mmCIF file of C-alpha atoms in Angstrom:
data_model
loop_
_atom_site.group_PDB
_atom_site.id
_atom_site.type_symbol
_atom_site.label_atom_id
_atom_site.label_comp_id
_atom_site.label_asym_id
_atom_site.label_seq_id
_atom_site.Cartn_x
_atom_site.Cartn_y
_atom_site.Cartn_z
ATOM 1 C CA MET A 309 -177.027 -11.386 -1.480
ATOM 2 C CA THR A 310 -176.763 -8.083 -3.254
ATOM 3 C CA GLY A 311 -176.271 -9.840 -6.575
ATOM 4 C CA HIS A 312 -179.763 -11.264 -6.175
ATOM 5 C CA THR A 313 -181.370 -7.940 -5.279
ATOM 6 C CA THR A 314 -183.683 -5.979 -7.545
ATOM 7 C CA LYS A 315 -184.252 -2.337 -6.749
ATOM 8 C CA LYS A 316 -186.662 -0.125 -8.690
ATOM 9 C CA ASP A 317 -186.386 3.632 -8.551
ATOM 10 C CA SER A 318 -190.148 3.997 -8.456
ATOM 11 C CA SER A 319 -190.435 1.785 -5.394
ATOM 12 C CA ARG A 320 -189.858 2.585 -1.740
ATOM 13 C CA TYR A 321 -188.906 -1.054 -1.030
ATOM 14 C CA GLU A 322 -185.871 -3.077 -1.917
ATOM 15 C CA VAL A 323 -186.821 -6.542 -3.119
ATOM 16 C CA GLY A 324 -184.689 -9.682 -3.280
ATOM 17 C CA LYS A 325 -185.079 -13.432 -3.449
ATOM 18 C CA VAL A 326 -184.840 -16.322 -1.020
ATOM 19 C CA MET A 327 -181.631 -18.205 -1.759
ATOM 20 C CA GLU A 328 -180.899 -21.911 -1.377
ATOM 21 C CA MET A 329 -177.295 -22.798 -0.664
ATOM 22 C CA PRO A 330 -175.090 -24.365 2.021
ATOM 23 C CA LEU A 331 -174.866 -21.960 4.918
ATOM 24 C CA SER A 332 -171.860 -23.677 6.432
ATOM 25 C CA SER A 333 -169.992 -26.981 6.322
ATOM 26 C CA TYR A 334 -170.432 -27.341 10.068
ATOM 27 C CA VAL A 335 -172.579 -26.198 12.956
ATOM 28 C CA LYS A 336 -171.163 -24.880 16.244
ATOM 29 C CA LEU A 337 -172.787 -26.355 19.343
ATOM 30 C CA PRO A 338 -171.937 -26.495 23.057
ATOM 31 C CA GLY A 339 -170.825 -29.787 24.560
ATOM 32 C CA GLN A 340 -170.112 -31.056 28.068
ATOM 33 C CA LEU A 341 -167.713 -33.723 29.305
ATOM 34 C CA LYS A 342 -169.099 -36.619 31.299
ATOM 35 C CA PRO A 343 -167.359 -39.640 32.854
ATOM 36 C CA TYR A 344 -167.197 -42.663 30.596
ATOM 37 C CA ASP A 345 -168.578 -44.809 33.425
ATOM 38 C CA GLU A 346 -170.018 -43.720 36.770
ATOM 39 C CA VAL A 347 -171.401 -45.782 39.627
ATOM 40 C CA PHE A 348 -172.959 -44.896 42.978
ATOM 41 C CA ILE A 349 -171.707 -47.393 45.554
ATOM 42 C CA TYR A 350 -174.208 -48.528 48.191
ATOM 43 C CA ALA A 351 -174.106 -51.320 50.758
ATOM 44 C CA LYS A 352 -175.873 -54.543 49.789
ATOM 45 C CA VAL A 353 -176.613 -55.452 53.422
ATOM 46 C CA ASN A 354 -177.035 -53.614 56.719
ATOM 47 C CA GLY A 355 -173.855 -53.175 58.695
ATOM 48 C CA PHE A 356 -171.388 -50.838 60.374
ATOM 49 C CA VAL A 357 -168.432 -49.312 58.528
ATOM 50 C CA LYS A 358 -165.298 -51.017 59.818
ATOM 51 C CA ASN A 359 -162.624 -49.640 57.482
ATOM 52 C CA VAL A 360 -162.629 -47.033 54.698
ATOM 53 C CA LEU A 361 -159.710 -47.832 52.407
ATOM 54 C CA ALA A 362 -160.204 -45.114 49.759
ATOM 55 C CA ASP A 363 -160.939 -41.412 49.870
ATOM 56 C CA ARG A 364 -161.960 -38.660 47.461
ATOM 57 C CA GLY A 365 -159.364 -38.461 44.716
ATOM 58 C CA THR A 366 -158.030 -41.994 45.226
ATOM 59 C CA VAL A 367 -157.166 -43.796 41.992
ATOM 60 C CA VAL A 368 -158.387 -47.390 42.303
ATOM 61 C CA ARG A 369 -158.159 -50.565 40.240
ATOM 62 C CA LYS A 370 -160.910 -53.032 39.439
ATOM 63 C CA GLY A 371 -161.390 -55.446 42.360
ATOM 64 C CA GLN A 372 -159.580 -53.219 44.868
ATOM 65 C CA VAL A 373 -161.180 -53.196 48.333
ATOM 66 C CA LEU A 374 -162.811 -49.846 49.049
ATOM 67 C CA ILE A 375 -164.854 -50.430 52.216
ATOM 68 C CA GLN A 376 -165.063 -53.156 54.851
ATOM 69 C CA LEU A 377 -168.271 -53.534 56.846
ATOM 70 C CA GLU A 378 -169.006 -55.588 59.943
ATOM 71 C CA ALA A 379 -172.229 -57.209 61.053
ATOM 72 C CA PRO A 380 -171.803 -59.447 64.182
ATOM 73 C CA GLU A 381 -175.293 -60.922 63.815
ATOM 74 C CA MET A 382 -174.345 -62.235 60.388
ATOM 75 C CA GLU A 383 -171.325 -64.005 61.835
ATOM 76 C CA SER A 384 -173.638 -65.680 64.339
ATOM 77 C CA GLN A 385 -176.070 -66.649 61.577
ATOM 78 C CA MET A 386 -173.170 -68.094 59.598
ATOM 79 C CA GLN A 387 -172.051 -70.245 62.527
ATOM 80 C CA ALA A 388 -175.626 -71.418 63.061
ATOM 81 C CA ALA A 389 -175.943 -72.363 59.401
ATOM 82 C CA ILE A 390 -172.670 -74.328 59.526
ATOM 83 C CA SER A 391 -173.820 -76.154 62.670
ATOM 84 C CA LYS A 392 -177.112 -77.145 61.045
ATOM 85 C CA TYR A 393 -175.235 -78.348 57.983
ATOM 86 C CA LEU A 394 -172.888 -80.522 60.054
ATOM 87 C CA GLN A 395 -175.808 -81.928 62.051
ATOM 88 C CA ALA A 396 -177.661 -82.736 58.845
ATOM 89 C CA GLN A 397 -174.578 -84.554 57.540
ATOM 90 C CA GLU A 398 -174.380 -86.659 60.711
ATOM 91 C CA ASN A 399 -178.068 -87.553 60.453
ATOM 92 C CA ALA A 400 -177.661 -88.462 56.806
ATOM 93 C CA VAL A 401 -174.685 -90.746 57.579
ATOM 94 C CA ALA A 402 -176.651 -92.469 60.363
ATOM 95 C CA SER A 403 -179.692 -92.966 58.110
ATOM 96 C CA LYS A 404 -177.518 -94.427 55.366
ATOM 97 C CA GLU A 405 -175.824 -96.865 57.771
ATOM 98 C CA LYS A 406 -179.184 -97.976 59.169
ATOM 99 C CA TYR A 407 -180.564 -98.577 55.676
ATOM 100 C CA LYS A 408 -177.413 -100.502 54.726
ATOM 101 C CA ARG A 409 -177.692 -102.801 57.781
ATOM 102 C CA LEU A 410 -181.404 -103.427 57.205
ATOM 103 C CA LYS A 411 -180.764 -104.213 53.551
ATOM 104 C CA GLU A 412 -178.097 -106.770 54.496
ATOM 105 C CA ALA A 413 -180.382 -108.302 57.135
ATOM 106 C CA ALA A 414 -183.225 -108.491 54.619
ATOM 107 C CA LEU A 415 -181.231 -111.025 52.611
ATOM 108 C CA GLU A 416 -182.357 -113.568 55.206
ATOM 109 C CA GLU A 417 -186.010 -114.302 54.576
ATOM 110 C CA GLY A 418 -188.350 -113.005 57.276
ATOM 111 C CA ALA A 419 -185.633 -111.120 59.197
ATOM 112 C CA VAL A 420 -186.802 -107.620 58.170
ATOM 113 C CA ALA A 421 -190.282 -106.497 57.223
ATOM 114 C CA PRO A 422 -190.444 -104.905 53.742
ATOM 115 C CA LEU A 423 -192.225 -101.890 55.247
ATOM 116 C CA ASP A 424 -189.314 -101.229 57.612
ATOM 117 C CA LEU A 425 -186.865 -101.391 54.734
ATOM 118 C CA ASP A 426 -188.949 -98.944 52.681
ATOM 119 C CA MET A 427 -189.222 -96.528 55.604
ATOM 120 C CA ALA A 428 -185.442 -96.665 56.145
ATOM 121 C CA ALA A 429 -184.856 -95.873 52.456
ATOM 122 C CA SER A 430 -187.256 -92.927 52.602
ATOM 123 C CA ARG A 431 -185.591 -91.631 55.733
ATOM 124 C CA MET A 432 -182.160 -91.869 54.125
ATOM 125 C CA LYS A 433 -183.329 -89.892 51.067
ATOM 126 C CA ALA A 434 -185.029 -87.281 53.247
ATOM 127 C CA ASP A 435 -181.872 -86.757 55.313
ATOM 128 C CA GLU A 436 -179.791 -86.406 52.131
ATOM 129 C CA ALA A 437 -182.216 -83.730 50.888
ATOM 130 C CA ILE A 438 -181.872 -81.882 54.209
ATOM 131 C CA VAL A 439 -178.074 -81.958 53.776
ATOM 132 C CA MET A 440 -178.401 -80.337 50.337
ATOM 133 C CA SER A 441 -180.737 -77.684 51.734
ATOM 134 C CA GLU A 442 -178.433 -76.823 54.639
ATOM 135 C CA LYS A 443 -175.467 -76.723 52.255
ATOM 136 C CA SER A 444 -177.321 -74.151 50.142
ATOM 137 C CA ASN A 445 -178.036 -72.086 53.257
ATOM 138 C CA VAL A 446 -174.322 -72.051 54.129
ATOM 139 C CA ALA A 447 -173.443 -70.949 50.584
ATOM 140 C CA ALA A 448 -176.062 -68.174 50.739
ATOM 141 C CA MET A 449 -174.687 -66.950 54.055
ATOM 142 C CA LYS A 450 -171.157 -66.940 52.620
ATOM 143 C CA ASN A 451 -172.391 -64.744 49.771
ATOM 144 C CA ILE A 452 -173.985 -62.351 52.241
ATOM 145 C CA ILE A 453 -170.773 -62.251 54.281
ATOM 146 C CA ASN A 454 -168.891 -61.402 51.062
ATOM 147 C CA TYR A 455 -171.134 -58.351 50.675
ATOM 148 C CA LEU A 456 -169.423 -56.906 53.746
ATOM 149 C CA THR A 457 -166.313 -56.370 51.598
ATOM 150 C CA ILE A 458 -167.005 -53.775 48.892
ATOM 151 C CA THR A 459 -164.675 -53.615 45.892
ATOM 152 C CA ALA A 460 -164.279 -51.346 42.866
ATOM 153 C CA PRO A 461 -166.255 -52.584 39.820
ATOM 154 C CA PHE A 462 -163.820 -50.913 37.378
ATOM 155 C CA ASP A 463 -160.679 -48.777 37.219
ATOM 156 C CA GLY A 464 -161.341 -45.173 38.124
ATOM 157 C CA VAL A 465 -161.212 -42.345 40.632
ATOM 158 C CA ILE A 466 -163.290 -41.866 43.781
ATOM 159 C CA VAL A 467 -164.953 -38.456 43.371
ATOM 160 C CA GLN A 468 -167.214 -38.564 46.437
ATOM 161 C CA ARG A 469 -166.962 -40.117 49.893
ATOM 162 C CA ASN A 470 -169.930 -39.809 52.242
ATOM 163 C CA ILE A 471 -169.104 -42.246 55.082
ATOM 164 C CA SER A 472 -166.775 -42.650 58.045
ATOM 165 C CA ALA A 473 -165.740 -45.590 60.177
ATOM 166 C CA GLY A 474 -168.441 -46.586 62.659
ATOM 167 C CA GLY A 475 -171.330 -45.336 60.541
ATOM 168 C CA LEU A 476 -174.398 -47.489 59.960
ATOM 169 C CA VAL A 477 -175.147 -48.203 56.300
ATOM 170 C CA GLY A 478 -177.674 -50.301 54.445
ATOM 171 C CA PRO A 479 -179.101 -51.105 51.025
ATOM 172 C CA GLY A 480 -179.483 -47.840 49.103
ATOM 173 C CA GLY A 481 -180.912 -46.488 45.907
ATOM 174 C CA LYS A 482 -183.425 -44.098 47.466
ATOM 175 C CA SER A 483 -183.481 -40.582 46.048
ATOM 176 C CA ASN A 484 -182.784 -39.000 49.439
ATOM 177 C CA GLU A 485 -179.976 -41.356 50.450
ATOM 178 C CA LEU A 486 -176.379 -40.512 49.602
ATOM 179 C CA PRO A 487 -174.152 -43.278 48.221
ATOM 180 C CA MET A 488 -171.188 -44.349 50.305
ATOM 181 C CA MET A 489 -168.882 -43.439 47.416
ATOM 182 C CA VAL A 490 -169.080 -42.336 43.794
ATOM 183 C CA LEU A 491 -166.627 -43.930 41.380
ATOM 184 C CA GLN A 492 -165.935 -42.516 37.913
ATOM 185 C CA HIS A 493 -163.895 -43.893 35.040
ATOM 186 C CA LEU A 494 -161.860 -40.866 33.921
ATOM 187 C CA GLN A 495 -159.197 -42.371 31.649
ATOM 188 C CA LYS A 496 -161.730 -41.911 28.875
ATOM 189 C CA LEU A 497 -164.568 -39.371 28.859
ATOM 190 C CA ARG A 498 -167.769 -38.802 26.901
ATOM 191 C CA LEU A 499 -168.275 -35.423 25.211
ATOM 192 C CA GLU A 500 -172.054 -35.036 25.011
ATOM 193 C CA VAL A 501 -173.540 -32.712 22.390
ATOM 194 C CA TYR A 502 -177.233 -32.096 21.634
ATOM 195 C CA ILE A 503 -178.107 -31.632 17.949
ATOM 196 C CA PRO A 504 -181.225 -29.483 17.308
ATOM 197 C CA GLU A 505 -184.037 -31.244 15.472
ATOM 198 C CA ALA A 506 -183.546 -29.103 12.350
ATOM 199 C CA TYR A 507 -180.006 -30.483 11.884
ATOM 200 C CA VAL A 508 -180.395 -34.096 12.985
ATOM 201 C CA ASP A 509 -180.605 -35.450 9.433
ATOM 202 C CA LYS A 510 -177.808 -33.135 8.213
ATOM 203 C CA VAL A 511 -175.020 -34.309 10.538
ATOM 204 C CA ASP A 512 -172.173 -36.112 8.766
ATOM 205 C CA LEU A 513 -171.456 -39.077 11.043
ATOM 206 C CA LYS A 514 -168.467 -40.249 8.962
ATOM 207 C CA HIS A 515 -166.296 -37.172 9.420
ATOM 208 C CA GLN A 516 -164.481 -36.083 12.571
ATOM 209 C CA VAL A 517 -165.735 -33.285 14.772
ATOM 210 C CA SER A 518 -163.402 -30.631 16.134
ATOM 211 C CA PHE A 519 -163.783 -29.178 19.607
ATOM 212 C CA THR A 520 -162.109 -26.664 21.868
ATOM 213 C CA PHE A 521 -162.519 -26.568 25.645
ATOM 214 C CA ASN A 522 -163.370 -23.225 27.193
ATOM 215 C CA SER A 523 -160.653 -23.660 29.812
ATOM 216 C CA MET A 524 -158.036 -24.433 27.097
ATOM 217 C CA PRO A 525 -158.613 -21.849 24.363
ATOM 218 C CA GLY A 526 -156.656 -22.283 21.158
ATOM 219 C CA LYS A 527 -156.089 -26.011 21.600
ATOM 220 C CA GLU A 528 -158.250 -27.771 18.997
ATOM 221 C CA ASN A 529 -159.011 -31.468 19.307
ATOM 222 C CA ARG A 530 -160.461 -33.850 16.726
ATOM 223 C CA ALA A 531 -162.314 -37.164 17.133
ATOM 224 C CA ASN A 532 -164.993 -39.313 15.551
ATOM 225 C CA ILE A 533 -168.622 -39.365 16.657
ATOM 226 C CA SER A 534 -168.816 -42.546 18.741
ATOM 227 C CA ARG A 535 -172.584 -42.987 19.136
ATOM 228 C CA THR A 536 -175.942 -41.291 18.698
ATOM 229 C CA ALA A 537 -179.114 -41.578 20.765
ATOM 230 C CA ASN A 538 -181.320 -42.139 17.687
ATOM 231 C CA ALA A 539 -184.141 -40.409 19.536
ATOM 232 C CA LEU A 540 -185.115 -36.834 20.314
ATOM 233 C CA SER A 541 -185.143 -35.580 23.890
ATOM 234 C CA SER A 542 -187.848 -33.474 25.485
ATOM 235 C CA MET A 543 -185.892 -30.449 24.231
ATOM 236 C CA ARG A 544 -186.404 -31.612 20.616
ATOM 237 C CA SER A 545 -182.747 -32.480 20.118
ATOM 238 C CA GLU A 546 -180.706 -35.646 19.656
ATOM 239 C CA ALA A 547 -177.691 -36.464 21.805
ATOM 240 C CA ILE A 548 -174.427 -37.554 20.232
ATOM 241 C CA GLU A 549 -171.323 -38.662 22.114
ATOM 242 C CA ILE A 550 -167.642 -38.371 21.257
ATOM 243 C CA ASP A 551 -165.181 -40.545 23.177
ATOM 244 C CA VAL A 552 -162.255 -38.429 24.416
ATOM 245 C CA ASN A 553 -158.969 -39.965 25.534
ATOM 246 C CA ASN A 554 -157.984 -38.614 28.960
ATOM 247 C CA SER A 555 -155.022 -40.777 29.935
ATOM 248 C CA SER A 556 -153.199 -37.624 31.083
ATOM 249 C CA GLN A 557 -156.108 -36.764 33.448
ATOM 250 C CA GLU A 558 -155.921 -33.201 32.097
ATOM 251 C CA LEU A 559 -159.661 -33.045 31.412
ATOM 252 C CA LYS A 560 -162.395 -33.098 34.046
ATOM 253 C CA PRO A 561 -166.080 -34.094 33.894
ATOM 254 C CA GLY A 562 -168.280 -31.021 33.691
ATOM 255 C CA MET A 563 -165.936 -29.034 31.451
ATOM 256 C CA TYR A 564 -167.647 -27.237 28.561
ATOM 257 C CA ALA A 565 -166.511 -27.260 24.956
ATOM 258 C CA GLU A 566 -167.386 -25.572 21.670
ATOM 259 C CA VAL A 567 -167.937 -28.341 19.144
ATOM 260 C CA LYS A 568 -167.919 -28.007 15.357
ATOM 261 C CA VAL A 569 -170.169 -30.777 14.058
ATOM 262 C CA PRO A 570 -169.700 -31.420 10.300
ATOM 263 C CA LEU A 571 -172.753 -31.259 8.053
ATOM 264 C CA LEU A 572 -173.365 -33.275 4.917
ATOM 265 C CA SER A 573 -171.944 -31.546 1.850
ATOM 266 C CA GLY A 574 -175.294 -31.708 0.074
ATOM 267 C CA ALA A 575 -177.212 -30.129 2.923
ATOM 268 C CA LYS A 576 -178.584 -26.796 1.706
ATOM 269 C CA SER A 577 -180.570 -24.178 3.561
ATOM 270 C CA LEU A 578 -182.992 -21.413 2.650
ATOM 271 C CA LEU A 579 -181.253 -18.130 3.405
ATOM 272 C CA VAL A 580 -182.373 -14.517 3.716
ATOM 273 C CA PRO A 581 -180.549 -11.410 4.922
ATOM 274 C CA SER A 582 -180.943 -11.048 8.683
ATOM 275 C CA HIS A 583 -182.509 -7.596 8.184
ATOM 276 C CA ALA A 584 -185.306 -9.163 6.079
ATOM 277 C CA ILE A 585 -186.790 -10.793 9.214
ATOM 278 C CA VAL A 586 -189.336 -8.917 11.311
ATOM 279 C CA ARG A 587 -189.227 -9.958 14.959
ATOM 280 C CA SER A 588 -191.784 -9.315 17.672
ATOM 281 C CA THR A 589 -192.738 -10.918 20.972
ATOM 282 C CA GLU A 590 -195.533 -12.876 19.257
ATOM 283 C CA ARG A 591 -193.941 -13.984 15.991
ATOM 284 C CA GLN A 592 -191.118 -13.925 13.486
ATOM 285 C CA TYR A 593 -191.914 -13.419 9.825
ATOM 286 C CA ILE A 594 -190.684 -12.283 6.463
ATOM 287 C CA ILE A 595 -192.644 -10.203 3.959
ATOM 288 C CA LYS A 596 -193.074 -12.013 0.657
ATOM 289 C CA VAL A 597 -194.069 -10.150 -2.476
ATOM 290 C CA VAL A 598 -197.088 -11.866 -4.035
ATOM 291 C CA ASP A 599 -198.717 -10.186 -7.073
ATOM 292 C CA GLY A 600 -196.888 -7.000 -6.121
ATOM 293 C CA LYS A 601 -198.319 -6.887 -2.598
ATOM 294 C CA ALA A 602 -196.995 -7.698 0.882
ATOM 295 C CA HIS A 603 -197.784 -11.142 2.232
ATOM 296 C CA PHE A 604 -196.615 -12.183 5.725
ATOM 297 C CA ALA A 605 -194.986 -15.626 6.085
ATOM 298 C CA ASP A 606 -194.225 -16.888 9.612
ATOM 299 C CA ILE A 607 -190.802 -18.479 9.923
ATOM 300 C CA LYS A 608 -188.401 -19.965 12.437
ATOM 301 C CA GLU A 609 -184.763 -18.969 12.485
ATOM 302 C CA GLY A 610 -181.868 -21.394 12.200
ATOM 303 C CA LEU A 611 -178.166 -20.723 11.912
ATOM 304 C CA LYS A 612 -176.695 -17.292 11.213
ATOM 305 C CA ALA A 613 -173.545 -16.554 9.204
ATOM 306 C CA ASN A 614 -172.241 -13.543 7.253
ATOM 307 C CA GLU A 615 -175.378 -11.489 7.999
ATOM 308 C CA GLN A 616 -177.532 -14.245 6.531
ATOM 309 C CA THR A 617 -180.019 -16.343 8.485
ATOM 310 C CA GLU A 618 -181.344 -19.802 7.779
ATOM 311 C CA ILE A 619 -185.138 -19.903 7.877
ATOM 312 C CA PHE A 620 -187.842 -22.572 8.087
ATOM 313 C CA GLY A 621 -191.508 -22.115 7.221
ATOM 314 C CA ASP A 622 -193.857 -21.549 4.296
ATOM 315 C CA VAL A 623 -191.022 -20.316 2.107
ATOM 316 C CA SER A 624 -189.513 -21.612 -1.135
ATOM 317 C CA LYS A 625 -186.399 -20.934 -3.154
ATOM 318 C CA ASP A 626 -186.598 -17.782 -5.302
ATOM 319 C CA ASP A 627 -189.608 -16.362 -3.413
ATOM 320 C CA GLU A 628 -189.447 -12.571 -3.660
ATOM 321 C CA ILE A 629 -189.165 -10.804 -0.306
ATOM 322 C CA VAL A 630 -188.778 -7.300 1.069
ATOM 323 C CA LEU A 631 -185.144 -7.003 2.120
ATOM 324 C CA HIS A 632 -185.314 -4.204 4.676
ATOM 325 C CA ALA A 633 -188.584 -5.234 6.279
ATOM 326 C CA THR A 634 -190.199 -3.443 9.217
ATOM 327 C CA ASP A 635 -193.410 -3.847 11.189
ATOM 328 C CA GLU A 636 -194.638 -0.611 9.600
ATOM 329 C CA ILE A 637 -195.421 -2.556 6.432
ATOM 330 C CA THR A 638 -198.908 -4.070 6.697
ATOM 331 C CA GLU A 639 -200.441 -7.085 5.016
ATOM 332 C CA GLY A 640 -201.498 -6.148 1.452
ATOM 333 C CA THR A 641 -199.283 -3.095 1.125
ATOM 334 C CA VAL A 642 -198.397 -2.453 -2.494
ATOM 335 C CA ILE A 643 -194.703 -3.171 -2.844
ATOM 336 C CA ARG A 644 -194.451 -2.457 -6.555
#
């Protein structure tokens, strides 16, 4: 920056210019590991815990039985549904036989009244409909009975267990109700990084990011950016995710990392020496030199590197500024 500085012997102030150049080819940001998939397991129906077949730390496979529930009243309802179905079948068979006999008898003129034949046909169809209805009830009850056996929806590790045999459980999802278990997919993890709004359009999505975990200093990892949120959060930042292979189970959800996110090569920033910024509790500003006098320009700070700071605000390239600015300089002070 000193090559761009102009100092006059007759002046008390050292004056330089705002520079425009790439501050860095990357930006360092914190990141946090999260499970690739996570599910809170609740009961679908009310029941008592009969068997718990997995515990915290258990590695499970998709479809593996985790919990068995029991609900005696459901067994009774199932038997009742089967009985009604069988009774409906018997009634339907009897109605069909009666209609068949009446139809055969009706071949002889005057033996059967047409109204009786029509009523028998209607009865047969009604009984067949009842059979279909009772069959559906049995199938529905079987589905409910299947809910008493809870299986793993994907491969993963049980990280929480909040039940014991004999406990009463029911349909969950309420904010104050703990899940029976929490299952996480840990063979692959998501490294979540939030990009500040000022750098969202400068991130190079085609190049790999490098990251180092705080618990494993010195071991640098590289991977591609897997996905972006394409929306800013309430903190005015955009989330990106990097898929991290964890087949060795060496990494854990919740671990923090320092992530170097590459920036586009053409991304340039307005830079000033850090000592050219005046900071107070109310504002941050630089002192521009306009017609030889001091003019305050409010700014926001960005990245810092090599004693230079990226700034945003009513500032342009080559604007003249006071390099060693202090709050003792007032608006309109003659600079030169």
